[in-house]
Amino acid sequence: MSAAPAAIALDRITKTYAGTHAVNDLSLEIGTGEFFTILGPSGSGKTTTLSMIAGFVMADGGRILLNGKEMTQEPPQARGLGMVFQNYALFPHLNVFENIAFPLRVRRFADKEVKTRVLEVLSMMSLIGFETRLIRQLSGGQQQRVALARALVFAPSVVLMDEPLGALDKNLRYQMQNEIKELQRKLGTTIVYVTHDQEEAMNMSDRIAIMDKGKVAQVGPPREVYENPRTAFLAKFLGEANLVPAKLRAGAVETPMGAFPVPGAPAGGEGEGFFFIRPERLVVAREPSGEVHAKGSIRAISFLGNVVRYRVALGEQEVTSEMTSGRGDLGLGLGDAVAVSWAPDDGRWLAE
Amino acid sequence: MSAAPAAIALDRITKTYAGTHAVNDLSLEIGTGEFFTILGPSGSGKTTTLSMIAGFVMADGGRILLNGKEMTQEPPQARGLGMVFQNYALFPHLNVFENIAFPLRVRRFADKEVKTRVLEVLSMMSLIGFETRLIRQLSGGQQQRVALARALVFAPSVVLMDEPLGALDKNLRYQMQNEIKELQRKLGTTIVYVTHDQEEAMNMSDRIAIMDKGKVAQVGPPREVYENPRTAFLAKFLGEANLVPAKLRAGAVETPMGAFPVPGAPAGGEGEGFFFIRPERLVVAREPSGEVHAKGSIRAISFLGNVVRYRVALGEQEVTSEMTSGRGDLGLGLGDAVAVSWAPDDGRWLAE
Amino acid sequence: MRRHPLSFCLSRAGIFLIALCLLAPIVVVLVISFSADSYLRFPPSSFSLRWYQRFLGDQRWRDAMVNSAVIGVMASLISTTIGFFAAYALLRARHGIVRGLEPVFLLPLIVPHVITAIGLYFVSGKLDLIGNRAWVAAAHSVLAIPVAYIIQQSALKAMDPALERAAMVFGCSRLQVLRRVTLPLAFPAIASAALFSFLTSFDEVVVTLFLAGVKAQTLPVRIWNSLVLEVEPTIAAVSSLFIAVTFLVLMLNRALRISRS
Amino acid sequence: MRRHPLSFCLSRAGIFLIALCLLAPIVVVLVISFSADSYLRFPPSSFSLRWYQRFLGDQRWRDAMVNSAVIGVMASLISTTIGFFAAYALLRARHGIVRGLEPVFLLPLIVPHVITAIGLYFVSGKLDLIGNRAWVAAAHSVLAIPVAYIIQQSALKAMDPALERAAMVFGCSRLQVLRRVTLPLAFPAIASAALFSFLTSFDEVVVTLFLAGVKAQTLPVRIWNSLVLEVEPTIAAVSSLFIAVTFLVLMLNRALRISRS
């Protein structure tokens, strides 16, 4: 760990509502300049965690440090954070310029300085010419940009974002993801991003924390969390997963489809759990093509555009395979006998 | 066309609200037993179209035929359709049994017959044991099943579904898609399904109609609509698309990336438009691998789980490539010089 | 422990003070009603139930109570029915003309009661209806219809329109939709409307003073009239009973709401 | 063309009929006010403005108008301020005790006005405040606070709480949040509350009759008192003016709302 303090350090924070733990003994360190995403199902505590960082909700226990300074009981206005809200929370009684100038006005910046700074972010966000518009005269995408400009105008070192793209449609959403990511890289801002959209989380983040029931279930870079989930919940929550009930015996897993070696499984261990493999690692064909395979028949084929999804019955068990849609199809039909093949490295053992 | 009348025939129907066409001169034929999906952005008229089929909204012009019978001005209760509503629209003052029995009670079925039929669909939907529960005591997924059971209990030949899975989370949603699809295959019901989720539409439908501005922009099986969109709007709306501004000259397209032959482009035609290719058809590598290629440098790499997305700058132009995430990556980094290759068959010419 | 700044304590004290001021008039009436003094005096020197006995032993007070109850029930039935009908019809009306009538249904809430009273008085005098209980109930309905309309209209508005559509798709005619879906779902609001219409009639003074004559005197009017002659704590006793009935009706309303959710 | 079944036509006719009944009392008053007859009579045999002239030429009526206006404005200021403060504090209170006070703020709406009037009368008599305009205004505030509270509370409740949070994150103290965000956004509701509080005071009869004495007689009380003595169409003229003021205030409220959205 470096000598500089973490941008944000949460040290065993807890928040209880009506006797149930919304957040339970949670610790996290977020580095300066990091794009850090908190992902989780609704009710997992991700919004409560963000609210505690912002200061809207006070932790019942534990400590919150921002750039090394204790902030646990400080009100929001003392924390100096930028924030983009879920539905933007732009002030409807102010025009675009005054919305963006708000943090500067409150800080009593001179008019001249306010003007310079606001114009700077306006041009950064391609909003020149919109200064005197009212918020309700803007499209969703423009409102998003104003919210972003307001969060950045006073150059805070940390910006919190609470599902900022939730209200935009697919195409605009993807475009804004890239813009935010590029902006963050350029400005070196630390971003804490809350979302329930996994693709968004993987596309933008340096690290992802997946929360479940008030705790962090796993933290790490997107690829690591995707490829090596620690539990069956994580495997299913991030991406699609085949989870075949299995028994571990002498370093190999026994499944209804047969017994396979699995890398990384505890050599001497025994127990019940799952054999886990991602759909895109399974190859469906008339003949086996990988080192490991199982035989079965096709139950369903769905064309999903960029991929084709096959559901294959292997005895009682059903697995899903996803393959890139080529020109024409593989000539496979419902009920056809096929082999499902994979590389031994692609399977994992998950003890529940 | 077969001798039997279409399950649903819309003949040039029009609906105007306050001077603007919500639906404009729309014609469609939906065959018996077909799973037909209407897909479109919000405001495209898909909900209005479904409302006119159901009879909630009367068409200003045109004709609606159900199984060959003119129904244009008939009220909903005369049309004999089943329907699953967006938020289920289950009756909160009735229990599960009476909710499902509702269509039979209104039709004055004998108590015994009601019981037999309701129990039959209850078991089909795995809802045995829930008969006396109130609706608010059920989970979202269970409510979905009750709504489905109520729509099917009187064996209507046509069932309308208005974003029935919109309220469910990702995993349950996918499971219900498969269940509905299997049920429909077993019962041979004609289904008209409205959604804005493209993956759902492609996964379930025999045919998809994409609506835009009150009109049907394209109709066809999922693969056909995905691979051969008729306009740039359609290419972008269904799936991801690279649309490179291009000029057509003598059967080849001229783009900022170079000039390529394109199959299916009008041989003698000239004009402005787009060169269109799907991201998954572009291969990024250090060396060219396909018959056609362009050289550039990597601008962004995002790991999205099952795929890795590369944004590659080709001069002024940027294209996106999506490749299945293999074990390890290709060893490419930001700024690396790469070649983007594709098969000539994969590109298309779109005249706006 | 959270900190309580001075401003927080001050604002709390302020809230309690204002609440006290709002409560004061009612508390005064309740206390005086249990007075043992033979004239109005606050605080009373000693307590008794004598004024309640005097009240219950007096035929004129008992008549006034019966009048209040009968007129209240009639007014409640009229206003709830008309209010439901109007709310249902106006919500479903697509046409400008009918929709434009909505303000008319709220009018008696806005127009000062004295004015409505004078207007009704002119009409009643001509028709020789002064002192007729049914006519007083009808006059009260003019004031209670807006209340019944608002309560039922907001409930109907909050109802998911997809529920009525579902009933139609599954085979119901308009009347069947009303009977099988709309009425059962609106029941709590209908009950509320009935109770609040009753209270509106039960509490009304101004209009009743003009129309009741001697025969149809209601409780509040009798209180009013007797104030001029016999200023004694009986009135406080009657008033306390009056408050009790009001709260009973409100509790009933609350119980109904809770039992349905 | 759409079909209009019989039931549709009947229901339409019913709606119009009821609307007519609700309008009738007001129309009668308005028509009589323009009568040229020297006694109350409907319909009038001929029309004139004589009763308006008589009204405006009478010092006692003019005094009543001034009293109504002065008391109304005072009551409006008191109730709007207290109503805002109470709504703001109660919405933000997390603790059960303060939250539990909400019903108290609605009490004067529920308790019959006669009761509140009697209670206030007892208090006023003791303090020798009968006929004091400020005291009448304070008494009216007891009735107007619930109105001002409800209007402002629902506006504050509808306000996106993220807006106040945004102001805090961007550096505002609690007081700055109030000044920079909450007050400007609540302005239309504050104006509405002020106007409706004014109307509540302006229209009040029952409480005023007890407290006004001779000095602080308001317009509706003067109408009331004069009804006993001089039943002549002046009253209709005054009533019509009264209705006019009421509608003026409502139109003002409407204009304010529209200009803000």
PDB file of C-alpha atoms in Angstrom, chain A residues 170-171 174 177-178 182 185 198-200 202-204 222-224 226-227 236-240 280-281 299-309 311 318 320 322-329 334 343 345-346, chain B residues 170-171 174 177-178 182 185 198-200 202-204 222-224 226-227 236-240 280-281 299-309 311 318 320 322-329 334 343 345-346:
ATOM      1  CA  LYS A 170     -29.481   2.200 -24.898  1.00  0.00           C
ATOM      2  CA  ASN A 171     -27.526   4.104 -27.542  1.00  0.00           C
ATOM      3  CA  TYR A 174     -23.298   3.611 -24.217  1.00  0.00           C
ATOM      4  CA  GLN A 177     -20.352   5.646 -20.613  1.00  0.00           C
ATOM      5  CA  ASN A 178     -17.446   6.266 -22.934  1.00  0.00           C
ATOM      6  CA  GLU A 182     -12.602   9.492 -20.976  1.00  0.00           C
ATOM      7  CA  ARG A 185      -9.067   9.556 -17.288  1.00  0.00           C
ATOM      8  CA  GLN A 198     -23.406  -5.210 -15.136  1.00  0.00           C
ATOM      9  CA  GLU A 199     -22.327  -4.366 -18.664  1.00  0.00           C
ATOM     10  CA  GLU A 200     -21.991  -0.723 -17.625  1.00  0.00           C
ATOM     11  CA  MET A 202     -17.583  -3.911 -16.565  1.00  0.00           C
ATOM     12  CA  ASN A 203     -17.238  -1.370 -19.377  1.00  0.00           C
ATOM     13  CA  MET A 204     -16.201   1.515 -17.124  1.00  0.00           C
ATOM     14  CA  PRO A 222     -13.945  -6.810 -13.942  1.00  0.00           C
ATOM     15  CA  ARG A 223     -12.120  -9.700 -15.609  1.00  0.00           C
ATOM     16  CA  GLU A 224     -11.071 -11.240 -12.327  1.00  0.00           C
ATOM     17  CA  TYR A 226     -16.097 -12.449 -14.009  1.00  0.00           C
ATOM     18  CA  GLU A 227     -13.671 -15.299 -14.461  1.00  0.00           C
ATOM     19  CA  LYS A 236     -24.981 -16.038 -11.539  1.00  0.00           C
ATOM     20  CA  PHE A 237     -25.182 -12.350 -10.729  1.00  0.00           C
ATOM     21  CA  LEU A 238     -22.402 -11.188 -13.066  1.00  0.00           C
ATOM     22  CA  GLY A 239     -23.017 -12.611 -16.525  1.00  0.00           C
ATOM     23  CA  GLU A 240     -24.666 -15.907 -17.454  1.00  0.00           C
ATOM     24  CA  GLU A 280     -19.392 -18.826 -24.140  1.00  0.00           C
ATOM     25  CA  ARG A 281     -16.791 -21.426 -23.129  1.00  0.00           C
ATOM     26  CA  ARG A 299     -33.566 -28.461 -26.608  1.00  0.00           C
ATOM     27  CA  ALA A 300     -33.751 -24.908 -27.845  1.00  0.00           C
ATOM     28  CA  ILE A 301     -31.921 -22.570 -30.205  1.00  0.00           C
ATOM     29  CA  SER A 302     -32.288 -18.806 -29.907  1.00  0.00           C
ATOM     30  CA  PHE A 303     -30.808 -16.293 -32.275  1.00  0.00           C
ATOM     31  CA  LEU A 304     -29.890 -13.245 -30.204  1.00  0.00           C
ATOM     32  CA  GLY A 305     -28.143 -11.162 -32.839  1.00  0.00           C
ATOM     33  CA  ASN A 306     -24.450 -11.174 -32.053  1.00  0.00           C
ATOM     34  CA  VAL A 307     -24.691 -14.635 -30.489  1.00  0.00           C
ATOM     35  CA  VAL A 308     -26.711 -17.807 -30.879  1.00  0.00           C
ATOM     36  CA  ARG A 309     -27.766 -19.512 -27.669  1.00  0.00           C
ATOM     37  CA  ARG A 311     -29.839 -25.081 -24.649  1.00  0.00           C
ATOM     38  CA  GLU A 318     -29.458 -28.779 -19.101  1.00  0.00           C
ATOM     39  CA  THR A 320     -26.522 -23.275 -22.083  1.00  0.00           C
ATOM     40  CA  GLU A 322     -23.458 -19.174 -26.448  1.00  0.00           C
ATOM     41  CA  MET A 323     -21.587 -18.946 -29.728  1.00  0.00           C
ATOM     42  CA  THR A 324     -20.929 -15.986 -32.000  1.00  0.00           C
ATOM     43  CA  SER A 325     -23.511 -15.924 -34.794  1.00  0.00           C
ATOM     44  CA  GLY A 326     -21.638 -16.683 -38.018  1.00  0.00           C
ATOM     45  CA  ARG A 327     -22.878 -16.341 -41.543  1.00  0.00           C
ATOM     46  CA  GLY A 328     -25.593 -18.963 -41.848  1.00  0.00           C
ATOM     47  CA  ASP A 329     -25.988 -21.347 -38.933  1.00  0.00           C
ATOM     48  CA  LEU A 334     -34.167 -29.091 -32.213  1.00  0.00           C
ATOM     49  CA  ALA A 343     -11.171 -26.789 -22.371  1.00  0.00           C
ATOM     50  CA  ASP A 345      -9.113 -24.760 -17.771  1.00  0.00           C
ATOM     51  CA  ASP A 346     -12.530 -23.165 -18.337  1.00  0.00           C
TER      52      ASP A 346
ATOM     53  CA  LYS B 170     -32.697 -10.633 -15.216  1.00  0.00           C
ATOM     54  CA  ASN B 171     -32.522 -14.290 -14.196  1.00  0.00           C
ATOM     55  CA  TYR B 174     -34.876 -15.331 -18.950  1.00  0.00           C
ATOM     56  CA  GLN B 177     -39.119 -16.284 -21.590  1.00  0.00           C
ATOM     57  CA  ASN B 178     -38.349 -19.946 -22.067  1.00  0.00           C
ATOM     58  CA  GLU B 182     -42.577 -23.665 -24.526  1.00  0.00           C
ATOM     59  CA  ARG B 185     -45.511 -24.206 -28.670  1.00  0.00           C
ATOM     60  CA  GLN B 198     -34.518  -6.690 -28.201  1.00  0.00           C
ATOM     61  CA  GLU B 199     -32.903  -9.759 -26.736  1.00  0.00           C
ATOM     62  CA  GLU B 200     -36.294 -10.888 -25.450  1.00  0.00           C
ATOM     63  CA  MET B 202     -35.177 -12.228 -30.709  1.00  0.00           C
ATOM     64  CA  ASN B 203     -35.191 -15.053 -28.167  1.00  0.00           C
ATOM     65  CA  MET B 204     -38.932 -15.723 -28.375  1.00  0.00           C
ATOM     66  CA  PRO B 222     -35.235 -12.251 -36.046  1.00  0.00           C
ATOM     67  CA  ARG B 223     -32.209 -13.360 -38.051  1.00  0.00           C
ATOM     68  CA  GLU B 224     -33.395 -11.678 -41.226  1.00  0.00           C
ATOM     69  CA  TYR B 226     -30.833  -8.467 -37.672  1.00  0.00           C
ATOM     70  CA  GLU B 227     -28.718  -9.346 -40.668  1.00  0.00           C
ATOM     71  CA  LYS B 236     -28.865   0.815 -34.852  1.00  0.00           C
ATOM     72  CA  PHE B 237     -32.080  -0.055 -33.078  1.00  0.00           C
ATOM     73  CA  LEU B 238     -31.670  -3.852 -33.185  1.00  0.00           C
ATOM     74  CA  GLY B 239     -28.224  -4.763 -31.878  1.00  0.00           C
ATOM     75  CA  GLU B 240     -25.031  -2.757 -32.124  1.00  0.00           C
ATOM     76  CA  GLU B 280     -19.000  -9.149 -34.047  1.00  0.00           C
ATOM     77  CA  ARG B 281     -18.075  -9.453 -37.724  1.00  0.00           C
ATOM     78  CA  ARG B 299      -8.697   3.662 -28.640  1.00  0.00           C
ATOM     79  CA  ALA B 300     -10.451   1.687 -25.944  1.00  0.00           C
ATOM     80  CA  ILE B 301     -10.767  -1.880 -24.721  1.00  0.00           C
ATOM     81  CA  SER B 302     -13.676  -2.933 -22.537  1.00  0.00           C
ATOM     82  CA  PHE B 303     -14.083  -6.332 -20.998  1.00  0.00           C
ATOM     83  CA  LEU B 304     -17.804  -7.068 -20.924  1.00  0.00           C
ATOM     84  CA  GLY B 305     -17.751 -10.651 -19.666  1.00  0.00           C
ATOM     85  CA  ASN B 306     -18.671 -12.911 -22.546  1.00  0.00           C
ATOM     86  CA  VAL B 307     -17.179 -10.481 -25.077  1.00  0.00           C
ATOM     87  CA  VAL B 308     -14.373  -7.950 -25.275  1.00  0.00           C
ATOM     88  CA  ARG B 309     -15.172  -4.727 -27.082  1.00  0.00           C
ATOM     89  CA  ARG B 311     -12.879   0.675 -30.229  1.00  0.00           C
ATOM     90  CA  GLU B 318     -14.001   4.970 -35.227  1.00  0.00           C
ATOM     91  CA  THR B 320     -16.321  -1.036 -32.706  1.00  0.00           C
ATOM     92  CA  GLU B 322     -16.721  -7.320 -30.376  1.00  0.00           C
ATOM     93  CA  MET B 323     -14.901 -10.601 -29.928  1.00  0.00           C
ATOM     94  CA  THR B 324     -15.610 -13.541 -27.649  1.00  0.00           C
ATOM     95  CA  SER B 325     -13.483 -13.234 -24.519  1.00  0.00           C
ATOM     96  CA  GLY B 326     -10.992 -16.086 -24.698  1.00  0.00           C
ATOM     97  CA  ARG B 327      -8.690 -17.333 -21.982  1.00  0.00           C
ATOM     98  CA  GLY B 328      -6.253 -14.465 -21.431  1.00  0.00           C
ATOM     99  CA  ASP B 329      -6.469 -11.580 -23.880  1.00  0.00           C
ATOM    100  CA  LEU B 334      -4.380   1.216 -25.872  1.00  0.00           C
ATOM    101  CA  ALA B 343     -15.332 -10.963 -44.871  1.00  0.00           C
ATOM    102  CA  ASP B 345     -20.130 -10.731 -47.361  1.00  0.00           C
ATOM    103  CA  ASP B 346     -20.523  -9.202 -43.898  1.00  0.00           C
TER     104      ASP B 346
END
